[in-house]
Each structure stands twice: as structure tokens, then as C-alpha cells.
XYZ file of C-alpha atoms in Angstrom:
484
model
C 138.304 30.735 78.471
C 139.098 34.209 77.122
C 142.177 34.470 79.380
C 143.546 31.124 78.108
C 143.027 32.167 74.471
C 144.665 35.552 75.158
C 147.720 33.808 76.644
C 148.072 31.667 73.503
C 147.777 34.785 71.324
C 150.537 36.500 73.309
C 152.871 33.752 72.056
C 151.476 33.503 68.505
C 151.555 37.289 68.072
C 154.648 38.224 70.081
C 156.667 41.213 68.854
C 159.368 39.126 67.214
C 156.741 37.258 65.174
C 155.304 40.591 63.975
C 158.745 41.840 62.920
C 159.581 38.501 61.263
C 156.468 38.737 59.054
C 157.372 42.306 58.075
C 160.958 41.242 57.348
C 159.961 38.255 55.183
C 157.587 40.425 53.154
C 160.416 42.913 52.607
C 162.816 40.133 51.499
C 160.216 38.831 49.013
C 159.746 42.382 47.727
C 163.497 42.679 47.101
C 163.766 39.206 45.512
C 160.888 39.991 43.122
C 162.327 43.466 42.476
C 159.216 45.079 43.960
C 156.773 43.500 41.537
C 153.987 45.247 43.476
C 155.130 48.463 41.753
C 156.751 47.211 38.538
C 153.924 44.961 37.412
C 150.857 46.826 38.631
C 149.683 47.342 35.024
C 149.810 43.564 34.445
C 147.885 42.966 37.682
C 144.954 45.118 36.574
C 144.896 43.756 33.020
C 145.082 40.102 34.073
C 142.100 40.483 36.430
C 139.728 40.550 33.483
C 141.388 37.899 31.308
C 140.588 34.198 31.180
C 137.363 32.277 31.359
C 135.993 29.664 33.715
C 135.874 25.999 32.741
C 134.230 22.859 34.058
C 137.207 22.311 36.365
C 138.134 25.887 37.247
C 136.945 29.452 37.669
C 137.991 32.632 35.849
C 140.754 34.903 37.187
C 138.115 37.442 38.227
C 136.033 34.795 40.014
C 139.142 33.532 41.848
C 139.965 37.147 42.747
C 136.380 37.643 43.978
C 136.530 34.542 46.198
C 139.885 35.709 47.585
C 138.496 39.212 48.154
C 135.483 37.644 49.861
C 137.955 36.344 52.417
C 140.092 39.470 52.540
C 137.307 42.087 52.613
C 135.483 41.289 55.831
C 134.889 42.562 59.320
C 138.597 43.386 59.586
C 137.994 46.259 57.190
C 135.454 47.883 59.515
C 135.791 46.494 63.044
C 139.476 45.573 62.665
C 140.518 49.077 61.591
C 138.569 50.527 64.514
C 140.288 48.237 67.042
C 143.694 49.087 65.524
C 143.027 52.801 66.125
C 141.589 52.092 69.597
C 144.661 50.189 70.839
C 147.455 51.394 68.551
C 146.395 54.950 67.802
C 146.178 56.593 64.345
C 149.752 55.435 63.616
C 148.491 51.846 63.330
C 146.974 52.821 59.967
C 150.444 53.527 58.518
C 151.592 50.058 59.566
C 148.492 48.538 57.968
C 149.514 50.273 54.728
C 153.099 49.062 55.145
C 152.113 45.422 55.595
C 149.784 45.696 52.579
C 152.547 47.087 50.362
C 155.195 44.544 51.267
C 152.585 41.819 51.835
C 151.569 41.989 48.171
C 154.819 40.176 47.363
C 154.007 37.457 49.921
C 150.547 37.086 48.342
C 152.220 36.688 44.932
C 154.581 33.977 46.202
C 151.894 31.864 47.909
C 149.340 32.204 45.083
C 151.903 31.376 42.386
C 152.972 28.304 44.380
C 149.305 27.270 44.629
C 149.052 27.379 40.834
C 152.378 25.578 40.245
C 151.463 22.647 42.494
C 147.696 22.486 41.955
C 145.938 19.234 41.060
C 142.799 18.228 39.227
C 140.798 16.292 41.793
C 137.228 15.018 41.432
C 136.834 17.175 38.325
C 137.916 20.414 40.073
C 141.173 22.312 40.434
C 142.417 22.127 44.010
C 145.460 23.682 45.607
C 146.816 25.767 48.435
C 149.452 25.487 51.167
C 148.815 21.814 52.018
C 149.297 20.865 48.364
C 152.389 23.003 47.747
C 153.980 21.987 51.049
C 153.684 18.285 50.156
C 154.724 18.620 46.509
C 157.329 21.353 47.010
C 159.061 20.146 50.177
C 158.140 16.454 50.175
C 157.343 16.708 53.917
C 153.846 15.243 54.088
C 153.343 15.539 57.859
C 153.930 19.304 57.577
C 151.301 19.500 54.818
C 148.821 17.470 56.876
C 149.487 19.707 59.902
C 148.650 22.816 57.871
C 145.500 21.210 56.445
C 144.269 20.312 59.946
C 145.145 23.775 61.322
C 143.412 25.498 58.393
C 140.367 23.268 58.752
C 140.017 24.080 62.464
C 140.685 27.805 61.941
C 138.361 28.252 58.960
C 135.446 26.120 60.187
C 135.545 26.667 63.970
C 137.708 29.566 65.159
C 137.282 32.329 62.581
C 133.658 32.353 61.320
C 132.503 33.649 64.710
C 134.454 36.905 64.298
C 132.498 37.682 61.147
C 129.057 36.696 62.435
C 129.693 38.488 65.738
C 130.370 41.759 63.928
C 127.250 41.331 61.788
C 125.108 40.677 64.859
C 126.615 43.620 66.776
C 126.124 45.996 63.836
C 122.530 44.886 63.269
C 121.729 45.196 66.987
C 123.193 48.720 67.143
C 121.332 49.827 64.014
C 117.997 48.043 64.182
C 117.737 46.619 67.715
C 117.435 43.058 66.391
C 118.506 40.268 68.750
C 121.844 38.552 67.888
C 120.034 35.202 68.033
C 117.613 36.256 65.273
C 120.510 37.627 63.199
C 122.495 34.418 63.770
C 119.622 32.257 62.488
C 119.201 34.460 59.392
C 122.922 34.240 58.615
C 123.125 30.440 58.776
C 119.978 29.971 56.660
C 121.388 32.148 53.850
C 124.871 30.691 54.221
C 123.572 27.137 54.109
C 121.788 27.816 50.805
C 125.035 29.015 49.220
C 127.580 26.529 50.577
C 125.380 23.536 49.841
C 125.454 24.735 46.205
C 129.209 24.121 45.795
C 132.176 26.180 44.596
C 130.481 27.431 41.420
C 127.651 28.993 43.416
C 130.174 30.550 45.818
C 132.107 32.018 42.849
C 128.952 33.341 41.178
C 127.699 35.012 44.363
C 131.143 36.462 45.176
C 131.730 38.025 41.747
C 128.467 39.987 42.046
C 128.475 40.991 45.722
C 132.172 41.773 46.305
C 132.659 44.576 43.715
C 129.253 46.092 44.574
C 129.854 46.204 48.325
C 133.437 47.500 48.099
C 132.619 50.295 45.634
C 129.565 51.430 47.616
C 131.550 51.591 50.842
C 134.462 53.488 49.283
C 132.008 55.963 47.695
C 130.474 56.871 51.085
C 133.991 57.314 52.489
C 134.966 59.628 49.613
C 131.896 61.782 50.227
C 132.838 62.164 53.916
C 136.464 62.985 53.019
C 135.374 65.585 50.423
C 132.995 67.195 52.923
C 135.949 67.556 55.335
C 138.717 68.023 52.755
C 140.363 70.861 54.698
C 141.305 68.322 57.389
C 143.218 66.080 54.963
C 146.735 67.466 55.695
C 146.242 67.254 59.478
C 144.845 63.670 59.331
C 147.705 62.438 57.102
C 150.203 64.198 59.375
C 148.636 62.613 62.469
C 148.895 59.108 60.928
C 152.584 59.498 60.006
C 153.646 61.285 63.198
C 151.870 58.704 65.367
C 153.472 55.842 63.412
C 156.982 57.066 64.282
C 156.370 58.407 67.818
C 156.602 62.041 66.661
C 153.179 63.025 68.022
C 153.126 64.103 71.666
C 149.810 62.424 72.501
C 150.479 59.075 70.816
C 154.291 58.985 71.138
C 154.296 56.246 73.777
C 152.250 53.888 71.597
C 154.740 53.186 68.790
C 155.136 49.520 69.772
C 151.359 49.095 69.982
C 150.903 50.976 66.700
C 153.208 48.567 64.859
C 151.776 45.488 66.588
C 148.102 46.356 66.051
C 148.675 47.736 62.567
C 150.490 44.615 61.354
C 148.173 42.193 63.171
C 144.975 43.807 61.922
C 146.561 44.373 58.486
C 147.333 40.667 58.136
C 143.921 39.758 59.515
C 142.311 41.941 56.878
C 144.446 41.397 53.760
C 145.580 37.844 54.655
C 148.919 38.210 52.837
C 151.169 35.351 53.962
C 148.330 33.597 55.744
C 147.757 31.098 52.929
C 144.017 31.667 52.610
C 144.170 33.554 49.293
C 146.246 30.730 47.812
C 143.278 28.327 47.887
C 141.033 30.176 45.384
C 144.145 31.175 43.381
C 144.716 27.495 42.585
C 141.188 27.183 41.181
C 141.765 29.793 38.449
C 141.944 28.747 34.799
C 145.174 30.383 33.582
C 148.020 29.502 31.207
C 150.801 30.495 33.599
C 150.957 30.449 37.442
C 152.446 33.954 37.662
C 149.306 35.397 36.073
C 147.108 34.475 39.029
C 149.885 35.318 41.461
C 149.840 38.887 40.158
C 146.036 39.081 40.324
C 146.054 37.896 43.938
C 148.802 40.392 44.812
C 146.535 43.213 43.637
C 143.714 41.946 45.846
C 145.833 42.955 48.872
C 145.836 46.539 47.580
C 142.082 46.520 47.052
C 141.526 45.266 50.575
C 143.869 47.446 52.617
C 144.787 50.510 50.567
C 141.189 51.063 49.415
C 138.653 49.532 51.808
C 140.599 49.702 55.100
C 141.710 53.251 54.277
C 138.067 54.180 53.656
C 137.197 53.126 57.216
C 140.251 54.820 58.721
C 139.574 58.130 57.006
C 135.901 58.140 58.013
C 136.839 57.561 61.666
C 139.785 59.984 61.791
C 138.191 62.779 59.740
C 135.175 62.839 62.058
C 137.148 62.163 65.262
C 134.747 59.373 66.211
C 137.150 57.106 68.123
C 138.771 56.338 71.462
C 142.402 55.346 71.984
C 143.609 53.703 75.197
C 147.029 53.089 76.688
C 148.085 49.511 77.573
C 146.979 50.175 81.170
C 143.440 50.986 80.012
C 143.565 54.758 80.539
C 142.377 56.977 77.681
C 144.541 59.105 75.417
C 141.474 60.055 73.355
C 137.890 59.517 74.487
C 135.412 60.931 71.996
C 132.907 58.057 72.215
C 131.829 57.247 75.734
C 130.359 53.798 76.294
C 131.041 52.507 72.751
C 133.123 49.346 72.450
C 135.998 49.340 69.925
C 134.581 47.912 66.713
C 131.926 48.754 64.128
C 130.388 51.313 66.526
C 133.238 53.739 65.658
C 132.438 53.594 61.947
C 128.713 53.851 62.608
C 129.280 56.946 64.776
C 131.547 58.465 62.095
C 128.954 58.183 59.332
C 126.130 59.128 61.692
C 127.936 62.379 62.549
C 127.786 63.416 58.877
C 124.542 61.719 57.828
C 122.246 61.515 60.884
C 119.946 58.501 60.783
C 121.991 56.828 58.018
C 125.299 55.715 59.551
C 124.215 52.891 61.828
C 122.055 51.198 59.197
C 124.591 51.636 56.392
C 127.450 50.112 58.394
C 125.229 47.245 59.542
C 124.367 46.445 55.905
C 127.990 46.864 54.758
C 129.166 44.619 57.595
C 126.625 42.013 56.610
C 127.893 41.848 53.025
C 131.577 42.096 53.973
C 131.445 39.506 56.736
C 128.952 37.158 55.087
C 131.054 36.751 51.950
C 134.113 36.179 54.150
C 132.398 33.235 55.838
C 131.635 31.897 52.324
C 135.347 32.078 51.519
C 136.210 30.372 54.818
C 133.967 27.480 53.823
C 135.677 27.141 50.436
C 139.118 27.085 52.093
C 138.004 24.518 54.679
C 136.471 22.381 51.912
C 139.751 22.445 49.967
C 141.641 21.158 53.007
C 139.050 18.415 53.558
C 139.584 17.451 49.910
C 143.345 17.297 50.542
C 143.018 15.141 53.655
C 140.461 12.787 52.076
C 142.196 12.214 48.711
C 141.367 8.821 47.289
C 138.508 8.359 49.766
C 134.854 9.270 49.662
C 134.733 12.736 51.241
C 130.959 13.211 50.865
C 130.179 12.742 54.553
C 133.198 14.774 55.650
C 132.027 17.655 53.448
C 128.525 17.439 54.905
C 129.886 17.435 58.471
C 132.083 20.436 57.621
C 129.024 22.419 56.517
C 127.202 21.637 59.776
C 130.226 22.522 61.956
C 130.840 25.810 60.144
C 127.173 26.803 60.393
C 127.249 25.975 64.127
C 130.426 28.024 64.707
C 128.918 30.917 62.775
C 125.795 30.912 64.949
C 127.845 30.532 68.154
C 129.957 33.571 67.259
C 126.876 35.689 66.584
C 125.580 35.272 70.153
C 128.913 35.424 72.047
C 130.943 38.420 73.256
C 133.088 40.285 70.743
C 136.230 39.910 72.872
C 136.129 36.103 72.834
C 135.228 35.979 69.136
C 138.208 38.161 68.178
C 140.562 36.256 70.492
C 139.599 32.913 68.890
C 139.962 34.448 65.431
C 143.456 35.728 66.273
C 144.430 32.226 67.467
C 143.260 30.589 64.257
C 144.984 33.199 62.132
C 148.212 32.996 64.133
C 148.559 29.223 63.728
C 148.004 29.412 59.965
C 150.412 32.321 59.532
C 153.197 30.502 61.410
C 152.906 27.368 59.300
C 152.415 29.083 55.942
C 155.213 31.615 56.367
C 157.690 28.794 57.058
C 156.446 27.021 53.906
C 156.675 30.002 51.544
C 160.171 30.843 52.794
C 161.274 27.279 51.986
C 159.519 27.356 48.594
C 160.193 30.911 47.415
C 162.678 29.783 44.744
C 160.166 28.029 42.402
C 157.844 31.064 42.592
C 160.655 33.497 41.744
C 161.853 31.284 38.853
C 158.252 31.220 37.595
C 158.057 35.035 37.743
C 161.262 35.337 35.723
C 159.865 32.886 33.156
C 156.660 34.938 32.882
C 158.581 38.184 32.354
C 160.953 36.556 29.839
C 158.046 35.321 27.707
C 156.347 38.731 27.938
C 159.503 40.429 26.646
C 159.469 38.052 23.682
C 155.953 39.249 22.854
C 154.338 35.945 23.880
C 151.276 35.170 25.971
C 153.122 33.250 28.727
C 152.488 29.503 28.919
C 153.979 27.454 31.742
C 156.361 24.540 31.128
C 157.799 23.495 34.516
C 160.356 21.070 33.069
C 161.893 23.799 30.906
C 162.726 25.891 33.983
C 163.669 23.009 36.289
C 160.600 22.848 38.555
C 159.727 19.332 39.718
C 156.449 17.760 40.875
C 154.260 20.239 38.982
C 152.260 17.218 37.819
C 149.181 19.085 36.628
C 151.185 21.254 34.242
C 153.295 18.341 33.002
C 150.327 16.069 32.249
C 146.807 17.425 32.653
C 147.382 20.923 31.201
C 149.101 19.592 28.070
C 146.342 17.012 27.659
C 143.674 19.735 27.938
C 145.482 21.961 25.419
C 145.830 19.085 22.948
C 142.120 18.316 23.365
C 141.181 21.985 22.835
C 143.221 22.206 19.645
């Protein structure tokens, strides 16, 4: 089974696909005039504006749900595997994909807002919705919805639960089966409570877990501050084949850095677009900018925290493609959360294993919550006009089953299945956002034009020539008239 999945991933994640994703992100950065730098002040300010409504959530709640998906096991286990197979240089390429990927996140999240709908009393949107409304090609939209549903409910939850179970076993000696049962009981309580409960849980847990993790990393960096120049130098030299030990790994560094970067920050994958559509905002570009900043939070802050802890303490192994070691500082420890646990343990004996296990639980658990929300949105798309109650119930059962299955299976198979699910979604969504970039860029220009005039931007799709933005043409105006 694992060999078959690996063969599929070799196609989905071939080198030319990796370079295409990097290239598209760079083109979007140029077309938006590097909004990820120009508008960073707006990104931070907009995070805390807006309120939730009966139909939607606040910008911060939408950001928290998106970060629930972005900040997961990829930030701990994923960074470790990138270093294990791509060397320290992989970290530079994770940073690179985060920087240029922020523009991709803006495009997809703005499109989600432009083409969102009000369905069954809730805002819904995401790639399936903007593909249908923006391109008019319904079969393509249905294909994405099915792919996302399979990836989010079956293929990807196991990666998260597997990392939780592995971390808990390493730290506390608890059986993966016991951990798996505990996860699905807690998860069931939350997902059966609906999107509002997911948003409320996410907005509390996500900031708390990310700040706590970054704080521990900062302490370790400060305790080893004299090593900072050599660690930064190692990352950059390894990224461009200038380091003698890691020089032969440049292709692997780029491949693993980009792959794990996308897995972690999800820019271009389409997942962050789903909660973006649920936000209550007056202009699509507002939430697009908020979601773009979430990529920075995920990769530049949380992933970097893991990388620095591992590299500053030297607690890692790196292997060549043939399996021989370039660096072997951790004998008998599989690439994954064990590297981070060993790193913290080397500074704080008796603390590292438990801390990482708890951090992994929060990171990965909230990611599975986000996966459920995304899968639910695609069920809602596929079942429009029909009673989706039973489909939603079945989705919950399937996702809980996949989560438990992942907890008790090997890490290699769990990651391979996760890479397959991610690869399919990335392929489909990247094609869509390339075809639909124009409406998002026009919307950005409209936002900036209104800002220059001293206005709080309000979206009028007809005024800027965007078609099929039915919510904004009808529902939004109706709601504003009602409010006034």
C-alpha cells in the first residue's frame, strides 16, 4: 500500500510541479506589486476589525479557523522531516514559499469572498464555489469538491492524529489506541456543535498554543545566542549548495522545503479559502489580506521556531537519497516530532518530550477541526438544494474513523496519504486561481483606490465589472439596507 501511494506522490510532487508552484506564487507577487510587503500594516489592523453575525464569523475567527488548519503537525513533524531529507537548506525554501505564497493565499481567499453565497443561513465559499461562478465550468468545481472531501475527511486527518499519538507515546508511554480514542471523543464533541463552536474553540486555542510554542523557542535561541550567525549561515549556504556537507542536497532541499512549506502554510492549496468566505467583511480584499498574513504566522513564526530549536541544539539527522547519513546526531529516532522533543530535552531535561506532546496535541487537534469545517463546506456545495443532514452526519463518522485509523498506523503511511490528498487539491486549486486571478487583482485595486480616497472600502462588483458575485449584488445590499 505504502509503495503504491509513494508512486502516486512521485507524480503529484515531481520537480516540475514544485517549480511551477513557486513560479505562480512569484507571478502573483509581481501582479499584486508584492502586497505581502506593501500592505502588511493593513493585514495586522484588519485582523481585529469586524464582528461575527448570525450568518458569518469575525475576521479574527476566520483567521483562527484558517490558522487551525495551517498550524498543525507540519510545524513540528514536517519541519523535522524537511531537515532530515533536505538538510538545513530546506528551511530557507520553506521561508521562500511562505513569502511568495502569501500572495497566492490573498488571491484564493479574496476569490472565496467575491463568489461566496448565503446558504442555509450561513456564508459558504471556497474553491468549488469560485470555480463554478468564476469559470462557469461546473464539472471542474464538482471535481475539486469531491477531491477536497476525500482529502480532508479520509486522507489527511491521519497525519495529524498519528503525530499526536507518536508524541504522546514518546513522552508518556501511552498506547496510540488509547490516544486515538481520546482524540475522537473530544473531536466529536466539537464538530457535532457546528461551525460556531469550531470558531469559538479555535479563537481561544490557536493564539495560546502558537505564542507558548514560540516563547519556548525564543528561550532556547537566547540561551544559545552565540550560535545564531553560524545557524543562519548554515541555512543559507545549504539552500544554495555552498556548504560542503550538504552541497549535494540542493534539489532535495528545494523539494522538501517547498513540499513541507505548502503542507504547513497551505498557500495555494485552497483550504484557507473556505473559512475566509465565512468572514463578515465589507470588502473581499480585507479578508484576503488577513488570510495572507496567516501564512506568515504559520511559517515565518511557528515553523521557524521548530527549525531554530532543532538546529541550535543539533538534535537532528540528515540522510542522502540513498539512505546514508550526512549527519547522525540522534540514533534510533525516526524523523518527526522526536527531533523537536530531543532539542527541548537537551536544554530542559524532563520537560521537552511532554511539552512537544502537548503542543502537538493542540496544533494537530485544531487542524483536524479545520479539516472537518472544510469537508463540511464541500458537502454543502455538493448537496445544494437537497437535505444534507444525513451526508453531514456520515461525514462526521468517516472523519472520526480516519482520525482513529491514522493514530494507530505507521507514520510513513500516514504522511504518504496526507501528501497524496494535498497534492490533488493543490493541482486543482492552482489551475483555478491562475484562471481567476484577474477578478482578485481588480478587487485589490478597488480596495486600494477606496483607501486612498479616505473611505472604508465597500465592495460593488458591478462597478468594477465582476460578474456572478451574486451575494454582493443582492444579499449584501439587502443586509445593509436592513441594518440602516
